[in-house]
Each structure stands twice: as structure tokens, then as C-alpha cells.
Amino acid sequence: MSTGPHPARYRGAPREQPSLENWQEPPHNRWTFAHLGEIVPSAVVSRRAPHPTGAVSRLNRLAPGLPDLEARLEQSYTDAFLVLRGDEVVAEFYRDGFAPHDRHLVMSVSKSLCGLVFGSVVDEERIDPAQRIVQYIPELAGSVYDGPVVQELLDMVIQVDYSEDYVDPASEVQTHDRAGGWRPRRAGDPADDYAFLASLRGDGTVGRFQYSSAHTDVLAWLIERVTGERYVTALSERLWSKLGADRDATITVDPTGFGFANGGVSCTARDLARVGRLVLDGGIGPGGRAVSQEWIDATFAGGDPAVMDDHFPGGFENGSYTRQWWCMGNERGNISAIGIHGQNLWLDPRTDSAIVKLSTWPEPDTDEWHRVHSRLLLDVCLELEAW
Amino acid sequence: MSTGPHPARYRGAPREQPSLENWQEPPHNRWTFAHLGEIVPSAVVSRRAPHPTGAVSRLNRLAPGLPDLEARLEQSYTDAFLVLRGDEVVAEFYRDGFAPHDRHLVMSVSKSLCGLVFGSVVDEERIDPAQRIVQYIPELAGSVYDGPVVQELLDMVIQVDYSEDYVDPASEVQTHDRAGGWRPRRAGDPADDYAFLASLRGDGTVGRFQYSSAHTDVLAWLIERVTGERYVTALSERLWSKLGADRDATITVDPTGFGFANGGVSCTARDLARVGRLVLDGGIGPGGRAVSQEWIDATFAGGDPAVMDDHFPGGFENGSYTRQWWCMGNERGNISAIGIHGQNLWLDPRTDSAIVKLSTWPEPDTDEWHRVHSRLLLDVCLELEAW
């Protein structure tokens, strides 16, 4: 178990951590020269020959029942769309300018990835979801997290003074962005994401669903605390290395190197579908078991619809949220990872299918946009079932 | 040909370019969601299972003549060392904590990569090295680059008020770092690397070698200007996609997305050896021709030793510099790409070998460190020749 506030980017080094100020100096350079993209924004220099211009559209197998699918994808700002049924990619679409091997920001789909990593830590009994959060992270004493138990984080039933209004500069989500490196810093901002999380307050009530990106980052902090590893490392070792992934994923990091677990992952559509495959397969991937069948079963079983607010995305009356996944509560048993601007990893157990949709809606999210996606995803499920 | 000061990160978009302020908003999100690492520092989430701890050392074929090789590698802060003879990796070493698939910052080895890309543009007659720089980039009027011709950039024989003292905060190389995103910005700094380059002054003389990182970035700017592509794209399409590379490279970018051509590339040791293979093969790689045999021949032929200062790294009396490569002027005909803190891509035509050494010296460079490397690299060549 780490003794510091969080795992250092590297071990055996001075307390001082690498930064934009010192990364060129010893001893930091032994680590930073292999991780410079964590310090200085960096572009990918592709090893692949240039991708031919024009969209990639392999939707013909869905076309009989969904002749307007491509138009619907284009109208909903789709960058990538993929249907993986069993082990077969039965449909795929990439807009002009976005290649199948390109990574795409998945926003809050990242939360569902964190949920799976967290499950692996629970499986190992390194953490007990029934225990209080501050038992593991004393630094959160006095914050909104001083009192609630870990399971309440997983299911997002902690009331917190945190506005998730993405376009309001005064909202906590924008302060969170600034602490996490997603927006230019302002005077008085918390030094890093950990400090931001410790600054959050609430009225002490639990039990009603309130979606908050902060909760996921506390889960990632818990993972770091009980494993002694960076969240970046845990995400690789406990999930990404199990997938048989084509490409590495990336995750944005705050100034201390803390991965932005709530929304910072980028990956290819195909690799995200592999996450869906692993979940549909009860937690096992080509690289081995990531998380227990029990954790997966509990995720599919869903949470308590009675604690939900009235903003379940896509308008599912019996929808619920548990373990960082949205559970539709419909008879198909669909669950989905969902991110703003139109990111979905939608699982359909009935047809053994994972559907990925990566988009760039012009708005973060609206009820209508979620309904457009829900209709499209359900239509695809029905078409798959009709085969 | 681009009409703006430099190629936009993307086309068909407003003049405003993506930034930390606006990247989450439309229309920027269509581009930024696929390139977030260029805006927000990001970590790699490896798709590979954890690398076993301990060094990787496959030096036995060199051991008969060089029994102390591993000790010499460790003493010179080696992270990765590789000898590619023909198409065969005959020796390889990775220190504990640095895996064969890890990318490593190559510092000014990046310059030599830029030289190859530049050659490809000359081959296509898009640019004439005998023409004046400002004929292509009028924005450089009034700067030190107003007067000299392109070949003088390639060979670094332009006197410029530019101190390459890496540890002096008042040096131009540190201002360059700040403009390129490598150090925290200060009030009054140039807005970006282009503005920094245009701010440079000199006494108007040419003909004597003066190593300056700025010159390479002007070459990259020229590549952008005459191709209409970002340097990042040119580096991929004209070089990296020709190598049969295992992994993408990365390059740090300034706030406008301009790749830091003088020193910002990170790649694996194996892929850097593939660059060496391509050069030894006269400009052709598995992905096709990158640059002409003529350009490669001119590089191996070397520049004019008479114009050199007395600081040729490693102490080669007849050493010279041309087309962004160091030419040893020895009877073996060695040339090398060299970066501070101990980066080398050393080519030995006599044994058809490329030797890569990626290191993290505690100092940027000293004459003694360069001599340590030269002795080691020459000893390896002699051992290869003795087989």
C-alpha cells in the first residue's frame, strides 16, 4: 500500500515528481524520456501509410432492415460505428477523415472502464465496497466523501455540491476540468485532481442517484491506494492487457500524472468493442480474466430504479445505474457505457453483441440526442435479432 | 501550397485553431476528440501484459571481443541499445524498467529524421536548396534567415544569436523550449515556435558551422510551406510509414500543433534502427522509397570539415555536418544522428550495421560523454568486422 497521498509516477526517486519545470534534469529524465507525452502535448506520427480519403462503410448486412442507417449515423455526427456479434464484426462505419485505427476520446465511457478495473480490485478483496471511503483515503476527511461507503460511489448515490453543467464556467465540472488539465488553470484552482476531490462538499445525504464525474476519480484514487499502482498502470494491467487490443489506449493525466478516470480515455472503436466482448463473456478476454463473473452479473442486474432522477439518458423508465454502467432495465437487458458528445458502448446479451458508437455531437448532451442514440441502438439490436 | 503562416491542424474549419480553451466545443471537437494528446498531456495505457522486471540483455554475440559491454552500457546510462546488421538484430540491451516496445525521446536525432524528410521534398523539386529561405517563407524577412539559402540551413552554417547552452535560463535554446512547449511559458515569450524563429537575429555571416536547433525547425516550416501538410503528417507519410515500423512514433507539438522537429521525436530502439536500415539501403524501406539514393550519397559524403568549429562530438578530426547528420570523416565512413543526454543512431556501412543507443546521461552533453560513446560505437564496429 502506498504511504503517500498517491502513487508516484516512478519509484526510487526523490519526493519531487517530474514536471514541465524539471523533466529534462536528472534523475527525472530516466522516467520522462520514456513518458514525455505525459508532460508535453504530443502528436502521433503514424507508422501506417496514409488512409485513403472517403468514409469506410460496411453496413450492408444491416441494410435490409435499416436502409437509412448510414444517413442516421451521419446525422448524429458519427465518427466510428461498429457492431461486434460474437467474435465477428458484422457492421462498421468510419466517417471521412477518421480511420479504423484512429483513437477517439470516449469521455464518460471511461467511467465504465474504471468500474471494471474496480471490480478486479474488489475480487481480490483488496477493498470492501461496504466500508467507508475515508477508511482507505484519510485525506478525504471533511469532504463530501467523509461518511459514505464505497458502494455508494460505485452507484453514484452521494449528494454532492457538484454541477455537471458542462457549459457553465462556474460549475464544479469546469473546476474539475481545470484541476485535471482539461482547461487552462485559473488562480486559486486546486493544484491537482486529488486536491479538487478533497475540496468537494455536500449536505451529507446519500441514497438518491446524482451523476458526478468526481465520484469516478475517487474510485480511481481508491484503486491507486489499495494497489500501490498508478491508475494508468492498473487500467493497463487489469483491463487493457486482457483484451487482445490492437492498439494501446491513452488517458489524459493531471499535473501529478493521475489519469482522468472519469473521462480521459481514448481508444479505437475496435478495441472498445473488445471491452464489450469481455463483459459479454463474463469478464474474460484473450489475455485472461479481468474481473469476476459475479461482478459482471451484478452489473447486468442493474441498480435500483427507484433512486434515479428523471434524467436517465434515452428515456428508459426502469433504467438504473450501478458499478459505473447505465442499465436500461428493458426486457433485452441492455447495459451501456455512455459519454457526452455521443459515445456509446452498448451491450445486447440477447444477440451476444457489442455496439460501439463514437461521435462528436455539437452539444455535450441533450435528452433528444440520447433518444436518437437509444432508438438507433435498439433498432440495430432488433435487426440483429431478425437475422 | 498553404497560404497561411503555417498549415492548420485541420482543414475546412474556422480560422481559429483548437486549443486548451476551446477543444471541447464544436466544430473543434471533430478533430480534437481524435487528437487529444496534442492538447492535453496523456499517458499510454499499454495493451501489453506487464513487462517482466529485470534488464533484457542479449549481448552474447558481441561478448567475445567486448566482455565489458554491458558494464559500459550501464555506466553510460543506457536505456536501450541495439545492433542491427543487415536485417538481423545481433545484439540488444534494455535496462530494468525500460521495455523493448517502449518509446524513448531521441532529442536531436529528430534533426536527422527531418533531414531525410527534407530530402524527399527536394527530390520532388518542391524546393531548391540553392534558393533563399525567405523566398519560401516571407514571414522570416528581417530575421537571421533573411539572406541565407536553404542549403546553409541544412548544413548549419548560418551565424545566429542563439546560445545552445541547455542549462542557462537566459539562453535562446531555453526560450525556444518555452515557445515549443518544453518549459513553462514566461511573460513576453513568443506565442509559438514560428514566432520564435522569426524573432532570431544574427550578424549576417554564413559559412562557418554553428549548431542551432532553430535551423531544423525552419526546415520543418519549409516542408510545411511547400507541401501544405503539417510537419507531423509529412514525417509520417514520407518516412515513418516507409519503415515497416512496429509502433507509431510521437512528436511533441507547440500550441499551434507544429511538431518540434529539432528534438521532439520519441520512438522505439527497434524502429530507430529501421531508420538506419533505410539509410543504409539508399533510402528505401519496406514501405517504399523515402528519399533518393542521391540524397543519401550526399549525406554519407559529408560536409566540409574546414568550416567546423572545434566541438565536433567525440573528437573526429575530419568530422563534418551535412543535411542534419554528423559525418565522422573516418575511414569507416561512419555517420550518426546524435542527441543530447546520449542518443545515437550510428551507421557503419562497412559492416552494413545500424547501432542505436538511447540513454539518459545526467548532463545534456560533455566532450567526455561524447568520447565515451564514440569509443563504444567504434569498438562495436570493430567487433562486428572481426566476425
mmCIF file with all atom_site columns, C-alpha atoms in Angstrom, chain A residues 20-21 23-26 29-31 33-50 77-79 95 98 102-105 107 177 180-184 230 232 235-237 240-242 245-253 264 266 340-341 343 359-363, chain B residues 20-21 23-26 29-31 33-50 77-79 95 98 102-105 107 177 180-184 230 232 235-237 240-242 245-253 264 266 340-341 343 359-363:
data_model
loop_
_atom_site.group_PDB
_atom_site.id
_atom_site.type_symbol
_atom_site.label_atom_id
_atom_site.label_alt_id
_atom_site.label_comp_id
_atom_site.label_asym_id
_atom_site.label_entity_id
_atom_site.label_seq_id
_atom_site.pdbx_PDB_ins_code
_atom_site.Cartn_x
_atom_site.Cartn_y
_atom_site.Cartn_z
_atom_site.occupancy
_atom_site.B_iso_or_equiv
_atom_site.pdbx_formal_charge
_atom_site.auth_seq_id
_atom_site.auth_comp_id
_atom_site.auth_asym_id
_atom_site.auth_atom_id
_atom_site.pdbx_PDB_model_num
ATOM 1   C CA . LEU A 1 20  ? 7.306   20.732 -17.071 1.00 0.00 ? 20  LEU A CA 1
ATOM 2   C CA . GLU A 1 21  ? 9.903   22.599 -14.988 1.00 0.00 ? 21  GLU A CA 1
ATOM 3   C CA . TRP A 1 23  ? 11.718  16.908 -16.726 1.00 0.00 ? 23  TRP A CA 1
ATOM 4   C CA . GLN A 1 24  ? 14.960  17.450 -18.633 1.00 0.00 ? 24  GLN A CA 1
ATOM 5   C CA . GLU A 1 25  ? 17.044  17.146 -15.473 1.00 0.00 ? 25  GLU A CA 1
ATOM 6   C CA . PRO A 1 26  ? 18.383  14.047 -13.714 1.00 0.00 ? 26  PRO A CA 1
ATOM 7   C CA . ASN A 1 29  ? 14.975  12.184 -17.242 1.00 0.00 ? 29  ASN A CA 1
ATOM 8   C CA . ARG A 1 30  ? 15.278  8.437  -16.702 1.00 0.00 ? 30  ARG A CA 1
ATOM 9   C CA . TRP A 1 31  ? 11.490  8.347  -16.438 1.00 0.00 ? 31  TRP A CA 1
ATOM 10  C CA . PHE A 1 33  ? 12.348  10.428 -21.630 1.00 0.00 ? 33  PHE A CA 1
ATOM 11  C CA . ALA A 1 34  ? 10.135  7.344  -21.859 1.00 0.00 ? 34  ALA A CA 1
ATOM 12  C CA . HIS A 1 35  ? 6.918   9.201  -20.964 1.00 0.00 ? 35  HIS A CA 1
ATOM 13  C CA . LEU A 1 36  ? 7.230   12.656 -22.495 1.00 0.00 ? 36  LEU A CA 1
ATOM 14  C CA . GLY A 1 37  ? 3.641   12.709 -23.744 1.00 0.00 ? 37  GLY A CA 1
ATOM 15  C CA . GLU A 1 38  ? 2.572   12.885 -20.092 1.00 0.00 ? 38  GLU A CA 1
ATOM 16  C CA . ILE A 1 39  ? 4.456   16.177 -19.727 1.00 0.00 ? 39  ILE A CA 1
ATOM 17  C CA . VAL A 1 40  ? 4.391   17.844 -23.158 1.00 0.00 ? 40  VAL A CA 1
ATOM 18  C CA . PRO A 1 41  ? 1.412   17.528 -25.547 1.00 0.00 ? 41  PRO A CA 1
ATOM 19  C CA . SER A 1 42  ? 2.435   15.221 -28.365 1.00 0.00 ? 42  SER A CA 1
ATOM 20  C CA . ALA A 1 43  ? 1.180   14.141 -31.768 1.00 0.00 ? 43  ALA A CA 1
ATOM 21  C CA . VAL A 1 44  ? 1.145   10.628 -33.151 1.00 0.00 ? 44  VAL A CA 1
ATOM 22  C CA . VAL A 1 45  ? 3.457   10.015 -36.106 1.00 0.00 ? 45  VAL A CA 1
ATOM 23  C CA . SER A 1 46  ? 1.654   7.133  -37.708 1.00 0.00 ? 46  SER A CA 1
ATOM 24  C CA . ARG A 1 47  ? 3.577   4.108  -38.887 1.00 0.00 ? 47  ARG A CA 1
ATOM 25  C CA . ARG A 1 48  ? 0.803   3.435  -41.386 1.00 0.00 ? 48  ARG A CA 1
ATOM 26  C CA . ALA A 1 49  ? 0.593   4.627  -44.956 1.00 0.00 ? 49  ALA A CA 1
ATOM 27  C CA . PRO A 1 50  ? -1.937  7.433  -45.382 1.00 0.00 ? 50  PRO A CA 1
ATOM 28  C CA . TYR A 1 77  ? -22.156 13.147 -36.046 1.00 0.00 ? 77  TYR A CA 1
ATOM 29  C CA . THR A 1 78  ? -20.756 9.627  -36.015 1.00 0.00 ? 78  THR A CA 1
ATOM 30  C CA . ASP A 1 79  ? -17.005 9.251  -36.332 1.00 0.00 ? 79  ASP A CA 1
ATOM 31  C CA . ARG A 1 95  ? -16.509 8.892  -41.489 1.00 0.00 ? 95  ARG A CA 1
ATOM 32  C CA . PHE A 1 98  ? -11.383 9.136  -39.215 1.00 0.00 ? 98  PHE A CA 1
ATOM 33  C CA . ASP A 1 102 ? -7.593  6.122  -35.023 1.00 0.00 ? 102 ASP A CA 1
ATOM 34  C CA . ARG A 1 103 ? -8.215  6.551  -31.339 1.00 0.00 ? 103 ARG A CA 1
ATOM 35  C CA . HIS A 1 104 ? -11.244 8.575  -30.248 1.00 0.00 ? 104 HIS A CA 1
ATOM 36  C CA . LEU A 1 105 ? -11.945 10.186 -26.906 1.00 0.00 ? 105 LEU A CA 1
ATOM 37  C CA . MET A 1 107 ? -15.489 10.641 -22.466 1.00 0.00 ? 107 MET A CA 1
ATOM 38  C CA . ASP A 1 177 ? -11.580 20.057 -15.812 1.00 0.00 ? 177 ASP A CA 1
ATOM 39  C CA . GLY A 1 180 ? -7.397  17.662 -14.376 1.00 0.00 ? 180 GLY A CA 1
ATOM 40  C CA . GLY A 1 181 ? -5.613  19.567 -17.112 1.00 0.00 ? 181 GLY A CA 1
ATOM 41  C CA . TRP A 1 182 ? -8.583  19.839 -19.476 1.00 0.00 ? 182 TRP A CA 1
ATOM 42  C CA . ARG A 1 183 ? -8.892  23.624 -19.334 1.00 0.00 ? 183 ARG A CA 1
ATOM 43  C CA . PRO A 1 184 ? -6.433  26.476 -18.672 1.00 0.00 ? 184 PRO A CA 1
ATOM 44  C CA . ARG A 1 230 ? -0.893  4.430  -10.686 1.00 0.00 ? 230 ARG A CA 1
ATOM 45  C CA . VAL A 1 232 ? -2.770  4.385  -15.587 1.00 0.00 ? 232 VAL A CA 1
ATOM 46  C CA . LEU A 1 235 ? -6.040  0.217  -16.256 1.00 0.00 ? 235 LEU A CA 1
ATOM 47  C CA . SER A 1 236 ? -3.386  -1.375 -18.448 1.00 0.00 ? 236 SER A CA 1
ATOM 48  C CA . GLU A 1 237 ? -2.577  -4.384 -16.310 1.00 0.00 ? 237 GLU A CA 1
ATOM 49  C CA . TRP A 1 240 ? -6.389  -3.265 -21.432 1.00 0.00 ? 240 TRP A CA 1
ATOM 50  C CA . SER A 1 241 ? -3.819  -6.075 -21.480 1.00 0.00 ? 241 SER A CA 1
ATOM 51  C CA . LYS A 1 242 ? -6.638  -8.633 -21.214 1.00 0.00 ? 242 LYS A CA 1
ATOM 52  C CA . ALA A 1 245 ? -6.276  -4.998 -28.127 1.00 0.00 ? 245 ALA A CA 1
ATOM 53  C CA . ASP A 1 246 ? -4.939  -3.793 -31.459 1.00 0.00 ? 246 ASP A CA 1
ATOM 54  C CA . ARG A 1 247 ? -3.620  -0.579 -30.004 1.00 0.00 ? 247 ARG A CA 1
ATOM 55  C CA . ASP A 1 248 ? -2.676  0.971  -26.731 1.00 0.00 ? 248 ASP A CA 1
ATOM 56  C CA . ALA A 1 249 ? -5.276  3.268  -25.255 1.00 0.00 ? 249 ALA A CA 1
ATOM 57  C CA . THR A 1 250 ? -4.341  6.666  -23.868 1.00 0.00 ? 250 THR A CA 1
ATOM 58  C CA . ILE A 1 251 ? -5.607  8.587  -20.879 1.00 0.00 ? 251 ILE A CA 1
ATOM 59  C CA . THR A 1 252 ? -5.136  12.252 -20.106 1.00 0.00 ? 252 THR A CA 1
ATOM 60  C CA . VAL A 1 253 ? -3.220  12.970 -16.911 1.00 0.00 ? 253 VAL A CA 1
ATOM 61  C CA . GLY A 1 264 ? -9.945  10.825 -20.280 1.00 0.00 ? 264 GLY A CA 1
ATOM 62  C CA . SER A 1 266 ? -9.082  7.443  -25.952 1.00 0.00 ? 266 SER A CA 1
ATOM 63  C CA . ILE A 1 340 ? -21.095 13.091 -23.662 1.00 0.00 ? 340 ILE A CA 1
ATOM 64  C CA . HIS A 1 341 ? -20.976 14.222 -27.272 1.00 0.00 ? 341 HIS A CA 1
ATOM 65  C CA . GLN A 1 343 ? -20.108 7.949  -27.057 1.00 0.00 ? 343 GLN A CA 1
ATOM 66  C CA . SER A 1 359 ? -19.499 10.692 -32.170 1.00 0.00 ? 359 SER A CA 1
ATOM 67  C CA . THR A 1 360 ? -18.927 14.418 -31.914 1.00 0.00 ? 360 THR A CA 1
ATOM 68  C CA . TRP A 1 361 ? -22.333 15.930 -31.258 1.00 0.00 ? 361 TRP A CA 1
ATOM 69  C CA . PRO A 1 362 ? -22.102 19.715 -31.252 1.00 0.00 ? 362 PRO A CA 1
ATOM 70  C CA . GLU A 1 363 ? -23.627 19.766 -27.753 1.00 0.00 ? 363 GLU A CA 1
ATOM 71  C CA . LEU B 1 20  ? -6.934  24.066 -24.417 1.00 0.00 ? 20  LEU B CA 1
ATOM 72  C CA . GLU B 1 21  ? -9.636  26.766 -24.223 1.00 0.00 ? 21  GLU B CA 1
ATOM 73  C CA . TRP B 1 23  ? -11.230 21.899 -27.747 1.00 0.00 ? 23  TRP B CA 1
ATOM 74  C CA . GLN B 1 24  ? -14.438 20.564 -26.229 1.00 0.00 ? 24  GLN B CA 1
ATOM 75  C CA . GLU B 1 25  ? -16.582 22.835 -28.416 1.00 0.00 ? 25  GLU B CA 1
ATOM 76  C CA . PRO B 1 26  ? -17.841 22.331 -31.971 1.00 0.00 ? 26  PRO B CA 1
ATOM 77  C CA . ASN B 1 29  ? -14.304 18.512 -31.260 1.00 0.00 ? 29  ASN B CA 1
ATOM 78  C CA . ARG B 1 30  ? -14.467 16.678 -34.594 1.00 0.00 ? 30  ARG B CA 1
ATOM 79  C CA . TRP B 1 31  ? -10.694 16.985 -34.758 1.00 0.00 ? 31  TRP B CA 1
ATOM 80  C CA . PHE B 1 33  ? -11.533 14.038 -29.989 1.00 0.00 ? 33  PHE B CA 1
ATOM 81  C CA . ALA B 1 34  ? -9.198  12.104 -32.273 1.00 0.00 ? 34  ALA B CA 1
ATOM 82  C CA . HIS B 1 35  ? -6.065  14.044 -31.264 1.00 0.00 ? 35  HIS B CA 1
ATOM 83  C CA . LEU B 1 36  ? -6.474  14.881 -27.595 1.00 0.00 ? 36  LEU B CA 1
ATOM 84  C CA . GLY B 1 37  ? -2.863  14.058 -26.744 1.00 0.00 ? 37  GLY B CA 1
ATOM 85  C CA . GLU B 1 38  ? -1.875  17.116 -28.789 1.00 0.00 ? 38  GLU B CA 1
ATOM 86  C CA . ILE B 1 39  ? -3.881  19.313 -26.423 1.00 0.00 ? 39  ILE B CA 1
ATOM 87  C CA . VAL B 1 40  ? -3.811  17.593 -23.012 1.00 0.00 ? 40  VAL B CA 1
ATOM 88  C CA . PRO B 1 41  ? -0.790  15.600 -21.773 1.00 0.00 ? 41  PRO B CA 1
ATOM 89  C CA . SER B 1 42  ? -1.674  11.930 -21.928 1.00 0.00 ? 42  SER B CA 1
ATOM 90  C CA . ALA B 1 43  ? -0.322  8.614  -20.718 1.00 0.00 ? 43  ALA B CA 1
ATOM 91  C CA . VAL B 1 44  ? -0.130  5.403  -22.689 1.00 0.00 ? 44  VAL B CA 1
ATOM 92  C CA . VAL B 1 45  ? -2.364  2.586  -21.431 1.00 0.00 ? 45  VAL B CA 1
ATOM 93  C CA . SER B 1 46  ? -0.426  -0.365 -22.736 1.00 0.00 ? 46  SER B CA 1
ATOM 94  C CA . ARG B 1 47  ? -2.219  -3.187 -24.474 1.00 0.00 ? 47  ARG B CA 1
ATOM 95  C CA . ARG B 1 48  ? 0.610   -5.500 -23.455 1.00 0.00 ? 48  ARG B CA 1
ATOM 96  C CA . ALA B 1 49  ? 0.862   -7.609 -20.346 1.00 0.00 ? 49  ALA B CA 1
ATOM 97  C CA . PRO B 1 50  ? 3.307   -6.176 -17.823 1.00 0.00 ? 50  PRO B CA 1
ATOM 98  C CA . TYR B 1 77  ? 23.113  5.431  -18.512 1.00 0.00 ? 77  TYR B CA 1
ATOM 99  C CA . THR B 1 78  ? 21.843  3.287  -21.364 1.00 0.00 ? 78  THR B CA 1
ATOM 100 C CA . ASP B 1 79  ? 18.112  2.656  -21.539 1.00 0.00 ? 79  ASP B CA 1
ATOM 101 C CA . ARG B 1 95  ? 17.733  -1.695 -18.737 1.00 0.00 ? 95  ARG B CA 1
ATOM 102 C CA . PHE B 1 98  ? 12.568  0.086  -19.994 1.00 0.00 ? 98  PHE B CA 1
ATOM 103 C CA . ASP B 1 102 ? 8.798   1.487  -25.003 1.00 0.00 ? 102 ASP B CA 1
ATOM 104 C CA . ARG B 1 103 ? 9.327   4.716  -26.867 1.00 0.00 ? 103 ARG B CA 1
ATOM 105 C CA . HIS B 1 104 ? 12.274  6.906  -25.862 1.00 0.00 ? 104 HIS B CA 1
ATOM 106 C CA . LEU B 1 105 ? 12.858  10.570 -26.568 1.00 0.00 ? 105 LEU B CA 1
ATOM 107 C CA . MET B 1 107 ? 16.295  14.516 -28.817 1.00 0.00 ? 107 MET B CA 1
ATOM 108 C CA . ASP B 1 177 ? 11.931  25.354 -25.384 1.00 0.00 ? 177 ASP B CA 1
ATOM 109 C CA . GLY B 1 180 ? 7.804   24.902 -28.240 1.00 0.00 ? 180 GLY B CA 1
ATOM 110 C CA . GLY B 1 181 ? 6.003   23.786 -25.088 1.00 0.00 ? 181 GLY B CA 1
ATOM 111 C CA . TRP B 1 182 ? 9.007   22.184 -23.406 1.00 0.00 ? 182 TRP B CA 1
ATOM 112 C CA . ARG B 1 183 ? 9.171   24.600 -20.467 1.00 0.00 ? 183 ARG B CA 1
ATOM 113 C CA . PRO B 1 184 ? 6.615   26.743 -18.632 1.00 0.00 ? 184 PRO B CA 1
ATOM 114 C CA . ARG B 1 230 ? 1.730   19.641 -41.148 1.00 0.00 ? 230 ARG B CA 1
ATOM 115 C CA . VAL B 1 232 ? 3.698   15.766 -38.192 1.00 0.00 ? 232 VAL B CA 1
ATOM 116 C CA . LEU B 1 235 ? 7.115   12.846 -41.043 1.00 0.00 ? 235 LEU B CA 1
ATOM 117 C CA . SER B 1 236 ? 4.571   10.034 -41.059 1.00 0.00 ? 236 SER B CA 1
ATOM 118 C CA . GLU B 1 237 ? 3.835   9.915  -44.762 1.00 0.00 ? 237 GLU B CA 1
ATOM 119 C CA . TRP B 1 240 ? 7.691   6.632  -40.708 1.00 0.00 ? 240 TRP B CA 1
ATOM 120 C CA . SER B 1 241 ? 5.236   4.805  -42.978 1.00 0.00 ? 241 SER B CA 1
ATOM 121 C CA . LYS B 1 242 ? 8.145   3.573  -45.128 1.00 0.00 ? 242 LYS B CA 1
ATOM 122 C CA . ALA B 1 245 ? 7.773   0.246  -38.056 1.00 0.00 ? 245 ALA B CA 1
ATOM 123 C CA . ASP B 1 246 ? 6.456   -1.729 -35.112 1.00 0.00 ? 246 ASP B CA 1
ATOM 124 C CA . ARG B 1 247 ? 4.981   1.316  -33.444 1.00 0.00 ? 247 ARG B CA 1
ATOM 125 C CA . ASP B 1 248 ? 3.928   4.828  -34.198 1.00 0.00 ? 248 ASP B CA 1
ATOM 126 C CA . ALA B 1 249 ? 6.416   7.479  -33.209 1.00 0.00 ? 249 ALA B CA 1
ATOM 127 C CA . THR B 1 250 ? 5.324   10.591 -31.350 1.00 0.00 ? 250 THR B CA 1
ATOM 128 C CA . ILE B 1 251 ? 6.471   14.182 -31.601 1.00 0.00 ? 251 ILE B CA 1
ATOM 129 C CA . THR B 1 252 ? 5.849   16.991 -29.154 1.00 0.00 ? 252 THR B CA 1
ATOM 130 C CA . VAL B 1 253 ? 3.854   19.896 -30.533 1.00 0.00 ? 253 VAL B CA 1
ATOM 131 C CA . GLY B 1 264 ? 10.714  16.163 -30.097 1.00 0.00 ? 264 GLY B CA 1
ATOM 132 C CA . SER B 1 266 ? 10.077  9.573  -29.387 1.00 0.00 ? 266 SER B CA 1
ATOM 133 C CA . ILE B 1 340 ? 21.826  15.249 -26.036 1.00 0.00 ? 340 ILE B CA 1
ATOM 134 C CA . HIS B 1 341 ? 21.747  13.037 -22.956 1.00 0.00 ? 341 HIS B CA 1
ATOM 135 C CA . GLN B 1 343 ? 21.099  9.398  -28.105 1.00 0.00 ? 343 GLN B CA 1
ATOM 136 C CA . SER B 1 359 ? 20.480  6.957  -22.857 1.00 0.00 ? 359 SER B CA 1
ATOM 137 C CA . THR B 1 360 ? 19.772  9.371  -20.054 1.00 0.00 ? 360 THR B CA 1
ATOM 138 C CA . TRP B 1 361 ? 23.091  10.927 -19.173 1.00 0.00 ? 361 TRP B CA 1
ATOM 139 C CA . PRO B 1 362 ? 22.736  13.201 -16.148 1.00 0.00 ? 362 PRO B CA 1
ATOM 140 C CA . GLU B 1 363 ? 24.191  16.083 -18.197 1.00 0.00 ? 363 GLU B CA 1
#
